[in-house]
mmCIF file of C-alpha atoms and ligand atoms in Angstrom:
data_model
loop_
_atom_site.group_PDB
_atom_site.id
_atom_site.type_symbol
_atom_site.label_atom_id
_atom_site.label_comp_id
_atom_site.label_asym_id
_atom_site.label_seq_id
_atom_site.Cartn_x
_atom_site.Cartn_y
_atom_site.Cartn_z
ATOM 1 C CA MET A 1 14.118 24.406 -41.767
ATOM 2 C CA PRO A 2 15.650 25.398 -38.404
ATOM 3 C CA ARG A 3 15.669 22.608 -35.829
ATOM 4 C CA PRO A 4 13.106 22.950 -33.035
ATOM 5 C CA THR A 5 14.380 24.204 -29.694
ATOM 6 C CA ILE A 6 13.488 22.345 -26.545
ATOM 7 C CA ALA A 7 14.088 23.095 -22.880
ATOM 8 C CA VAL A 8 14.891 20.499 -20.235
ATOM 9 C CA ALA A 9 13.680 21.954 -16.963
ATOM 10 C CA ARG A 10 15.763 19.842 -14.570
ATOM 11 C CA ALA A 11 18.947 17.773 -14.760
ATOM 12 C CA ILE A 12 18.376 14.327 -16.283
ATOM 13 C CA PHE A 13 20.595 11.486 -17.506
ATOM 14 C CA PRO A 14 23.326 12.878 -19.831
ATOM 15 C CA GLU A 15 22.690 10.135 -22.394
ATOM 16 C CA VAL A 16 19.073 11.287 -22.739
ATOM 17 C CA ILE A 17 20.252 14.873 -23.279
ATOM 18 C CA GLU A 18 22.597 13.440 -25.958
ATOM 19 C CA ARG A 19 19.637 11.769 -27.692
ATOM 20 C CA LEU A 20 17.760 15.042 -27.679
ATOM 21 C CA HIS A 21 20.772 16.877 -29.180
ATOM 22 C CA ALA A 22 20.472 14.634 -32.247
ATOM 23 C CA HIS A 23 17.063 16.183 -33.004
ATOM 24 C CA PHE A 24 16.866 19.580 -31.336
ATOM 25 C CA GLU A 25 18.625 22.655 -30.099
ATOM 26 C CA VAL A 26 18.635 21.805 -26.400
ATOM 27 C CA ARG A 27 18.479 24.321 -23.569
ATOM 28 C CA ALA A 28 19.385 22.413 -20.396
ATOM 29 C CA ASN A 29 19.347 23.509 -16.754
ATOM 30 C CA PRO A 30 22.877 22.452 -15.767
ATOM 31 C CA GLN A 31 22.616 23.686 -12.166
ATOM 32 C CA ASP A 32 19.391 21.684 -11.737
ATOM 33 C CA GLN A 33 17.930 24.813 -10.208
ATOM 34 C CA LEU A 34 14.208 24.775 -9.283
ATOM 35 C CA LEU A 35 12.548 27.356 -11.537
ATOM 36 C CA ASN A 36 9.819 29.609 -10.173
ATOM 37 C CA PRO A 37 7.072 30.594 -12.678
ATOM 38 C CA GLN A 38 8.892 33.770 -13.805
ATOM 39 C CA GLU A 39 12.171 31.883 -14.264
ATOM 40 C CA LEU A 40 10.364 29.094 -16.103
ATOM 41 C CA VAL A 41 8.783 31.584 -18.521
ATOM 42 C CA ALA A 42 12.173 33.215 -19.153
ATOM 43 C CA PHE A 43 13.799 29.791 -19.654
ATOM 44 C CA LEU A 44 11.088 28.774 -22.158
ATOM 45 C CA GLN A 45 11.271 31.802 -24.440
ATOM 46 C CA GLY A 46 11.718 30.624 -28.041
ATOM 47 C CA CYS A 47 11.169 26.949 -27.122
ATOM 48 C CA ASP A 48 8.874 24.600 -29.049
ATOM 49 C CA GLY A 49 8.980 21.861 -26.438
ATOM 50 C CA LEU A 50 9.670 21.252 -22.765
ATOM 51 C CA LEU A 51 10.800 18.162 -20.894
ATOM 52 C CA CYS A 52 9.641 18.787 -17.330
ATOM 53 C CA THR A 53 9.038 17.065 -14.022
ATOM 54 C CA GLY A 54 6.246 17.366 -11.489
ATOM 55 C CA SER A 55 8.033 20.439 -10.071
ATOM 56 C CA GLU A 56 7.113 22.737 -12.975
ATOM 57 C CA ARG A 57 3.552 24.074 -13.021
ATOM 58 C CA ILE A 58 2.229 24.621 -16.546
ATOM 59 C CA ASP A 59 -0.832 26.856 -16.397
ATOM 60 C CA ALA A 60 -2.628 29.472 -18.493
ATOM 61 C CA ALA A 61 -0.250 32.256 -17.413
ATOM 62 C CA VAL A 62 2.864 30.283 -18.418
ATOM 63 C CA LEU A 63 1.242 29.239 -21.704
ATOM 64 C CA ALA A 64 0.206 32.807 -22.543
ATOM 65 C CA ALA A 65 3.777 33.976 -21.926
ATOM 66 C CA CYS A 66 5.270 31.189 -24.099
ATOM 67 C CA PRO A 67 3.254 31.255 -27.345
ATOM 68 C CA GLN A 68 5.803 29.184 -29.274
ATOM 69 C CA LEU A 69 5.459 26.194 -26.919
ATOM 70 C CA ARG A 70 3.749 23.135 -28.488
ATOM 71 C CA ILE A 71 4.469 20.238 -26.136
ATOM 72 C CA CYS A 72 5.228 19.637 -22.445
ATOM 73 C CA ALA A 73 6.538 16.126 -21.826
ATOM 74 C CA ASN A 74 6.299 15.264 -18.131
ATOM 75 C CA MET A 75 8.842 12.826 -16.716
ATOM 76 C CA ALA A 76 6.197 11.462 -14.337
ATOM 77 C CA VAL A 77 3.009 9.462 -14.600
ATOM 78 C CA GLY A 78 1.104 11.975 -12.461
ATOM 79 C CA TYR A 79 0.387 15.269 -14.194
ATOM 80 C CA ASN A 80 -1.351 17.438 -11.629
ATOM 81 C CA ASN A 81 1.358 20.050 -12.391
ATOM 82 C CA PHE A 82 -0.427 20.507 -15.758
ATOM 83 C CA ASP A 83 -3.563 22.562 -16.229
ATOM 84 C CA LEU A 84 -4.617 20.226 -19.023
ATOM 85 C CA ASP A 85 -7.688 22.276 -19.989
ATOM 86 C CA ALA A 86 -5.526 25.375 -20.413
ATOM 87 C CA MET A 87 -3.006 23.347 -22.408
ATOM 88 C CA THR A 88 -5.713 21.975 -24.692
ATOM 89 C CA ALA A 89 -7.159 25.464 -25.185
ATOM 90 C CA ALA A 90 -3.659 26.712 -26.102
ATOM 91 C CA ARG A 91 -3.157 23.651 -28.354
ATOM 92 C CA VAL A 92 -0.179 22.497 -26.300
ATOM 93 C CA LEU A 93 0.235 18.725 -26.043
ATOM 94 C CA GLY A 94 0.852 17.154 -22.638
ATOM 95 C CA THR A 95 2.429 13.727 -22.239
ATOM 96 C CA ASN A 96 3.322 11.598 -19.193
ATOM 97 C CA THR A 97 5.238 8.365 -18.493
ATOM 98 C CA PRO A 98 2.795 5.554 -17.644
ATOM 99 C CA ASP A 99 3.588 1.806 -17.670
ATOM 100 C CA VAL A 100 7.392 2.093 -17.514
ATOM 101 C CA LEU A 101 7.227 2.787 -13.766
ATOM 102 C CA THR A 102 4.299 0.578 -12.722
ATOM 103 C CA GLU A 103 6.115 -2.428 -11.243
ATOM 104 C CA THR A 104 8.938 -0.409 -9.663
ATOM 105 C CA THR A 105 6.446 1.916 -7.982
ATOM 106 C CA ALA A 106 4.344 -1.017 -6.790
ATOM 107 C CA ASP A 107 7.545 -2.567 -5.345
ATOM 108 C CA PHE A 108 8.147 0.634 -3.421
ATOM 109 C CA GLY A 109 4.572 0.818 -2.133
ATOM 110 C CA PHE A 110 5.090 -2.635 -0.721
ATOM 111 C CA ALA A 111 8.524 -1.721 0.664
ATOM 112 C CA LEU A 112 7.002 1.240 2.498
ATOM 113 C CA LEU A 113 4.194 -0.921 3.845
ATOM 114 C CA MET A 114 6.682 -3.511 5.111
ATOM 115 C CA ALA A 115 9.049 -0.908 6.576
ATOM 116 C CA THR A 116 6.208 0.838 8.382
ATOM 117 C CA ALA A 117 4.334 -2.207 9.663
ATOM 118 C CA ARG A 118 7.567 -3.844 10.833
ATOM 119 C CA ARG A 119 9.093 -0.632 12.225
ATOM 120 C CA VAL A 120 12.268 -0.941 10.167
ATOM 121 C CA THR A 121 13.494 2.658 10.245
ATOM 122 C CA GLU A 122 12.491 3.279 13.862
ATOM 123 C CA SER A 123 14.430 0.229 15.033
ATOM 124 C CA GLU A 124 17.405 1.124 12.849
ATOM 125 C CA HIS A 125 17.588 4.606 14.403
ATOM 126 C CA TYR A 126 17.486 2.981 17.846
ATOM 127 C CA LEU A 127 20.337 0.648 16.956
ATOM 128 C CA ARG A 128 22.461 3.393 15.371
ATOM 129 C CA ALA A 129 21.924 5.563 18.445
ATOM 130 C CA GLY A 130 23.643 2.828 20.507
ATOM 131 C CA LYS A 131 20.485 2.114 22.510
ATOM 132 C CA TRP A 132 20.400 -1.641 21.812
ATOM 133 C CA THR A 133 21.818 -3.292 24.913
ATOM 134 C CA ARG A 134 19.706 -6.465 25.123
ATOM 135 C CA TRP A 135 16.927 -8.375 23.355
ATOM 136 C CA SER A 136 13.429 -8.126 24.737
ATOM 137 C CA TYR A 137 10.239 -9.985 23.828
ATOM 138 C CA ASP A 138 8.303 -6.938 22.615
ATOM 139 C CA MET A 139 11.128 -4.903 21.142
ATOM 140 C CA PHE A 140 9.760 -3.118 18.042
ATOM 141 C CA ALA A 141 6.878 -5.562 17.786
ATOM 142 C CA GLY A 142 4.876 -4.319 14.806
ATOM 143 C CA GLN A 143 1.856 -5.318 12.773
ATOM 144 C CA GLU A 144 1.407 -8.530 10.775
ATOM 145 C CA VAL A 145 1.559 -8.083 7.002
ATOM 146 C CA HIS A 146 1.109 -11.590 5.526
ATOM 147 C CA GLY A 147 -2.432 -12.888 5.759
ATOM 148 C CA SER A 148 -3.825 -9.495 6.797
ATOM 149 C CA THR A 149 -6.381 -7.400 4.909
ATOM 150 C CA LEU A 150 -4.921 -4.910 2.447
ATOM 151 C CA GLY A 151 -7.100 -1.971 1.399
ATOM 152 C CA ILE A 152 -6.086 -0.120 -1.764
ATOM 153 C CA ILE A 153 -7.613 3.224 -2.677
ATOM 154 C CA GLY A 154 -6.985 3.946 -6.365
ATOM 155 C CA MET A 155 -6.870 0.773 -8.440
ATOM 156 C CA GLY A 156 -5.076 1.852 -11.602
ATOM 157 C CA ARG A 157 -1.995 0.070 -12.895
ATOM 158 C CA ILE A 158 0.111 0.696 -9.777
ATOM 159 C CA GLY A 159 -2.726 -0.192 -7.398
ATOM 160 C CA GLN A 160 -3.219 -3.444 -9.284
ATOM 161 C CA GLY A 161 0.510 -4.188 -8.985
ATOM 162 C CA ILE A 162 0.304 -3.725 -5.230
ATOM 163 C CA ALA A 163 -2.796 -5.931 -5.084
ATOM 164 C CA ARG A 164 -1.000 -8.742 -6.942
ATOM 165 C CA ARG A 165 1.976 -8.520 -4.597
ATOM 166 C CA GLY A 166 -0.303 -8.638 -1.565
ATOM 167 C CA ALA A 167 -2.573 -11.438 -2.751
ATOM 168 C CA LEU A 168 -0.082 -13.684 -4.537
ATOM 169 C CA GLY A 169 3.077 -13.002 -2.536
ATOM 170 C CA PHE A 170 1.789 -12.377 0.974
ATOM 171 C CA GLY A 171 -1.527 -14.243 1.060
ATOM 172 C CA MET A 172 -3.376 -11.023 1.895
ATOM 173 C CA LYS A 173 -7.094 -10.490 1.474
ATOM 174 C CA VAL A 174 -7.272 -7.532 -0.894
ATOM 175 C CA ILE A 175 -10.129 -5.048 -0.949
ATOM 176 C CA TYR A 176 -10.108 -1.924 -3.075
ATOM 177 C CA HIS A 177 -11.975 1.263 -3.745
ATOM 178 C CA ASN A 178 -11.804 3.155 -7.017
ATOM 179 C CA ARG A 179 -13.838 5.710 -8.970
ATOM 180 C CA SER A 180 -15.102 2.813 -11.085
ATOM 181 C CA ARG A 181 -15.120 -0.889 -10.431
ATOM 182 C CA LEU A 182 -12.633 -3.040 -12.391
ATOM 183 C CA ASP A 183 -13.861 -5.657 -14.846
ATOM 184 C CA ALA A 184 -14.254 -9.182 -13.484
ATOM 185 C CA ASP A 185 -11.089 -10.542 -15.182
ATOM 186 C CA THR A 186 -8.866 -7.838 -13.699
ATOM 187 C CA GLU A 187 -10.438 -8.311 -10.263
ATOM 188 C CA ALA A 188 -9.735 -12.050 -10.541
ATOM 189 C CA GLN A 189 -6.089 -11.486 -11.586
ATOM 190 C CA CYS A 190 -5.582 -9.185 -8.608
ATOM 191 C CA GLN A 191 -7.721 -11.341 -6.320
ATOM 192 C CA ALA A 192 -9.276 -8.065 -5.190
ATOM 193 C CA ARG A 193 -12.827 -7.313 -4.037
ATOM 194 C CA TYR A 194 -14.488 -3.958 -4.631
ATOM 195 C CA VAL A 195 -15.899 -2.232 -1.523
ATOM 196 C CA GLY A 196 -17.105 1.240 -0.585
ATOM 197 C CA LYS A 197 -14.555 3.654 0.883
ATOM 198 C CA GLU A 198 -16.000 3.505 4.386
ATOM 199 C CA GLU A 199 -16.044 -0.292 4.454
ATOM 200 C CA LEU A 200 -12.444 -0.331 3.210
ATOM 201 C CA LEU A 201 -11.285 2.023 5.966
ATOM 202 C CA GLU A 202 -13.051 -0.026 8.639
ATOM 203 C CA ARG A 203 -11.950 -3.473 7.463
ATOM 204 C CA ALA A 204 -8.401 -2.960 6.199
ATOM 205 C CA ASP A 205 -5.401 -3.731 8.386
ATOM 206 C CA HIS A 206 -3.302 -1.660 6.009
ATOM 207 C CA VAL A 207 -4.440 1.066 3.613
ATOM 208 C CA VAL A 208 -2.334 2.017 0.587
ATOM 209 C CA LEU A 209 -3.193 5.182 -1.377
ATOM 210 C CA VAL A 210 -2.459 5.244 -5.107
ATOM 211 C CA VAL A 211 -5.130 7.647 -6.304
ATOM 212 C CA PRO A 212 -4.241 10.480 -8.742
ATOM 213 C CA TYR A 213 -4.426 13.992 -7.296
ATOM 214 C CA SER A 214 -7.270 16.257 -8.395
ATOM 215 C CA ALA A 215 -9.607 18.733 -6.703
ATOM 216 C CA ALA A 216 -11.977 15.780 -6.175
ATOM 217 C CA SER A 217 -9.344 13.593 -4.477
ATOM 218 C CA HIS A 218 -7.963 16.413 -2.250
ATOM 219 C CA HIS A 219 -7.893 15.137 1.367
ATOM 220 C CA THR A 220 -9.307 11.728 0.459
ATOM 221 C CA ILE A 221 -7.963 10.869 3.924
ATOM 222 C CA GLY A 222 -8.701 13.414 6.647
ATOM 223 C CA ALA A 223 -9.682 13.298 10.298
ATOM 224 C CA ALA A 224 -13.050 11.590 9.652
ATOM 225 C CA GLU A 225 -11.486 8.840 7.524
ATOM 226 C CA LEU A 226 -8.624 8.280 9.987
ATOM 227 C CA ALA A 227 -11.176 7.919 12.783
ATOM 228 C CA ARG A 228 -12.793 5.019 10.883
ATOM 229 C CA MET A 229 -9.536 3.056 10.601
ATOM 230 C CA LYS A 230 -8.373 0.377 13.047
ATOM 231 C CA PRO A 231 -6.074 1.592 15.838
ATOM 232 C CA THR A 232 -3.595 -1.047 14.631
ATOM 233 C CA ALA A 233 -3.787 0.092 10.998
ATOM 234 C CA VAL A 234 -0.908 1.281 8.840
ATOM 235 C CA LEU A 235 -1.489 3.986 6.201
ATOM 236 C CA VAL A 236 0.810 4.271 3.170
ATOM 237 C CA ASN A 237 0.724 7.227 0.760
ATOM 238 C CA ILE A 238 2.637 6.863 -2.512
ATOM 239 C CA ALA A 239 0.051 8.891 -4.464
ATOM 240 C CA ARG A 240 0.515 12.654 -4.094
ATOM 241 C CA GLY A 241 0.760 15.197 -1.351
ATOM 242 C CA GLY A 242 -2.713 16.573 -0.701
ATOM 243 C CA ILE A 243 -4.425 13.172 -0.923
ATOM 244 C CA VAL A 244 -3.875 13.018 2.852
ATOM 245 C CA ASP A 245 -4.507 15.889 5.254
ATOM 246 C CA ASP A 246 -1.025 15.732 6.804
ATOM 247 C CA ALA A 247 -1.961 17.800 9.894
ATOM 248 C CA ALA A 248 -4.922 15.490 10.596
ATOM 249 C CA LEU A 249 -2.669 12.470 10.067
ATOM 250 C CA ALA A 250 -0.079 13.744 12.553
ATOM 251 C CA GLN A 251 -2.854 14.304 15.096
ATOM 252 C CA ALA A 252 -4.326 10.817 14.492
ATOM 253 C CA LEU A 253 -0.887 9.243 14.956
ATOM 254 C CA ARG A 254 -0.344 11.209 18.160
ATOM 255 C CA ASP A 255 -3.767 10.166 19.462
ATOM 256 C CA GLY A 256 -3.238 6.493 18.581
ATOM 257 C CA LYS A 257 -6.147 6.505 16.103
ATOM 258 C CA ILE A 258 -3.935 4.471 13.752
ATOM 259 C CA ALA A 259 -0.640 2.686 14.441
ATOM 260 C CA ALA A 260 1.752 4.102 11.862
ATOM 261 C CA ALA A 261 2.156 5.755 8.463
ATOM 262 C CA GLY A 262 4.571 5.351 5.557
ATOM 263 C CA LEU A 263 4.752 8.491 3.437
ATOM 264 C CA ASP A 264 6.597 9.145 0.175
ATOM 265 C CA VAL A 265 4.642 12.292 -0.732
ATOM 266 C CA PHE A 266 3.652 15.373 1.279
ATOM 267 C CA GLU A 267 1.496 18.461 1.145
ATOM 268 C CA GLY A 268 3.774 21.296 -0.012
ATOM 269 C CA GLU A 269 6.786 19.007 -0.549
ATOM 270 C CA PRO A 270 9.735 19.250 -0.263
ATOM 271 C CA GLN A 271 8.466 20.777 3.003
ATOM 272 C CA VAL A 272 7.200 18.138 5.436
ATOM 273 C CA HIS A 273 4.668 18.919 8.151
ATOM 274 C CA PRO A 274 6.867 19.477 11.242
ATOM 275 C CA ALA A 275 4.634 17.312 13.439
ATOM 276 C CA LEU A 276 5.288 14.301 11.178
ATOM 277 C CA LEU A 277 9.043 14.766 11.591
ATOM 278 C CA GLU A 278 8.666 14.452 15.363
ATOM 279 C CA LEU A 279 6.777 11.150 15.331
ATOM 280 C CA PRO A 280 8.620 7.836 15.654
ATOM 281 C CA ASN A 281 5.841 5.782 14.045
ATOM 282 C CA VAL A 282 6.203 7.360 10.607
ATOM 283 C CA VAL A 283 8.493 6.234 7.799
ATOM 284 C CA LEU A 284 9.335 9.202 5.567
ATOM 285 C CA THR A 285 10.923 9.051 2.108
ATOM 286 C CA PRO A 286 11.535 11.927 -0.353
ATOM 287 C CA HIS A 287 9.184 11.056 -3.267
ATOM 288 C CA ILE A 288 11.292 8.158 -4.561
ATOM 289 C CA ALA A 289 8.710 5.483 -5.384
ATOM 290 C CA SER A 290 9.821 5.213 -9.032
ATOM 291 C CA ALA A 291 13.509 5.769 -8.268
ATOM 292 C CA THR A 292 15.500 2.890 -9.652
ATOM 293 C CA VAL A 293 18.150 3.707 -12.243
ATOM 294 C CA THR A 294 16.433 1.525 -14.853
ATOM 295 C CA THR A 295 12.995 3.016 -14.301
ATOM 296 C CA ARG A 296 14.110 6.633 -14.100
ATOM 297 C CA LYS A 297 16.032 6.117 -17.388
ATOM 298 C CA ALA A 298 12.939 4.577 -18.967
ATOM 299 C CA MET A 299 10.859 7.561 -17.806
ATOM 300 C CA ALA A 300 13.367 10.096 -19.179
ATOM 301 C CA ASN A 301 13.598 8.217 -22.482
ATOM 302 C CA LEU A 302 9.810 8.015 -22.815
ATOM 303 C CA ALA A 303 9.530 11.769 -22.225
ATOM 304 C CA ALA A 304 12.268 12.311 -24.837
ATOM 305 C CA ASP A 305 10.517 9.956 -27.294
ATOM 306 C CA ASN A 306 7.319 11.968 -26.942
ATOM 307 C CA LEU A 307 9.197 15.181 -27.777
ATOM 308 C CA ILE A 308 10.963 13.582 -30.742
ATOM 309 C CA ARG A 309 7.828 11.971 -32.184
ATOM 310 C CA PHE A 310 5.687 15.052 -31.761
ATOM 311 C CA LEU A 311 8.112 17.676 -33.007
ATOM 312 C CA THR A 312 9.305 15.551 -35.938
ATOM 313 C CA ASP A 313 6.089 13.895 -37.165
ATOM 314 C CA GLY A 314 3.186 15.206 -35.098
ATOM 315 C CA ALA A 315 2.536 11.955 -33.196
ATOM 316 C CA ALA A 316 3.068 11.007 -29.539
ATOM 317 C CA LEU A 317 3.349 7.814 -27.508
ATOM 318 C CA THR A 318 1.453 8.795 -24.377
ATOM 319 C CA ALA A 319 -0.650 11.861 -25.140
ATOM 320 C CA LEU A 320 -2.804 13.224 -22.297
ATOM 321 C CA ASN A 321 -4.872 15.529 -24.516
ATOM 322 C CA PRO A 322 -4.867 13.717 -27.903
ATOM 323 C CA GLN A 323 -7.408 16.202 -29.238
ATOM 324 C CA VAL A 324 -4.386 18.485 -29.739
ATOM 325 C CA LEU A 325 -2.930 15.849 -32.106
ATOM 326 C CA ASP A 326 -6.216 15.588 -33.986
ATOM 327 C CA ALA A 327 -6.382 19.360 -34.373
ATOM 328 C CA ALA A 328 -2.746 19.626 -35.583
HETATM 329 C C1 GLV B 1 5.787 10.382 -9.602
HETATM 330 O O1 GLV B 1 5.278 10.819 -8.633
HETATM 331 C C2 GLV B 1 5.102 10.235 -10.849
HETATM 332 O O2 GLV B 1 3.964 10.730 -10.977
HETATM 333 O O3 GLV B 1 5.672 9.625 -11.756
#
C-alpha cells in the first residue's frame, strides 16, 4: 500500500514535520508562503490530508477541486476557515486543537486587559521617545483592574479560564453572557454570574470577548453596543476579527464612548483598520494569544496526531464533524 500524502500549508516546527515523515509522504511549504485559493488547490493535488492554519479557507470549491482529500487538521481551536457543512457533505473530516491552548490563551487575554487598562504600551512608547522628563501625579493614570467588574462574552473553556483569573486572582466580580448558561457547578468554580448582553455591557468595567466567529456572532460589538458601555470601560478582543465592528470601535474610542481597547484579532487581518493604528488608547497585537513555544508545539502535535490517527486507523482525537468518522 502506498503511504498517504499530506500537505502542510504553512511552516511549523521541524520536529513535527519529522514526526509526519514517519507516517506520510509530506509536502511542506518551506517558504511559508500564504496560499491563495488557486495556489492551495494546486498544492493539495494528490493529497489525502492537510495540516492547515486559520489562514487557509476550506470551502466547497476547494473540496471539489481536491477529490482525494479526506482530512483537514486545523492548527487552531477556531475553525471559521472551514465550511464544515461542505466538508461533511464531501466526507472530509475537520479537526481543531482545543484544550491544549486554553490556559495560555486565557493568560494572554488577561495580559491584554492589564496592558490596556494600565496603559502599558502607550507609556512605553512615550518613554522610548525620550518624552519622560519628570514624574507627574496623573501620568498614564489608567483604569483599576482588581476589584472591578469583569464582563466576559463567550464562556467556553477560554472564557472560563479568564473568569477564574479575574475572580480568584484579582478579586473581580465576574459576569458573563453566553449562548447558553453554564451549569451551577461551573458557574461556582468561575465565581461568575450569568446576565443578558445588555446588562453586561452596562455593568462591566472591562469586557473581554472570547466568542467563536460565525454569521450569528458577526459584529457582536458594534456602535449600539459600544454606546451602552461605560466611558471608562476597556474592551478586549481575543476572539476573532469580525466579532467587533472595527470602524465603529475606532469611532467610539475617538468619541470617548469607551476608554481603551486591547485587540489581538482584526477584521481582514493581517490588515488593521487604519484609524485604530492612529489611536494611542489601543493596544494592538498580531493574533498571538496562544503563542508560547510550549502551546504552539502542543497545537502542532495535536494537529499531526489527528492526521496520523485518521489516515492510519480511521479515528481522530478532536473531530469537528464526527459523522464523517461514523460514515467511514
Ligand atoms: C487562534 O486564533 C485559534 O483559534 O487557535
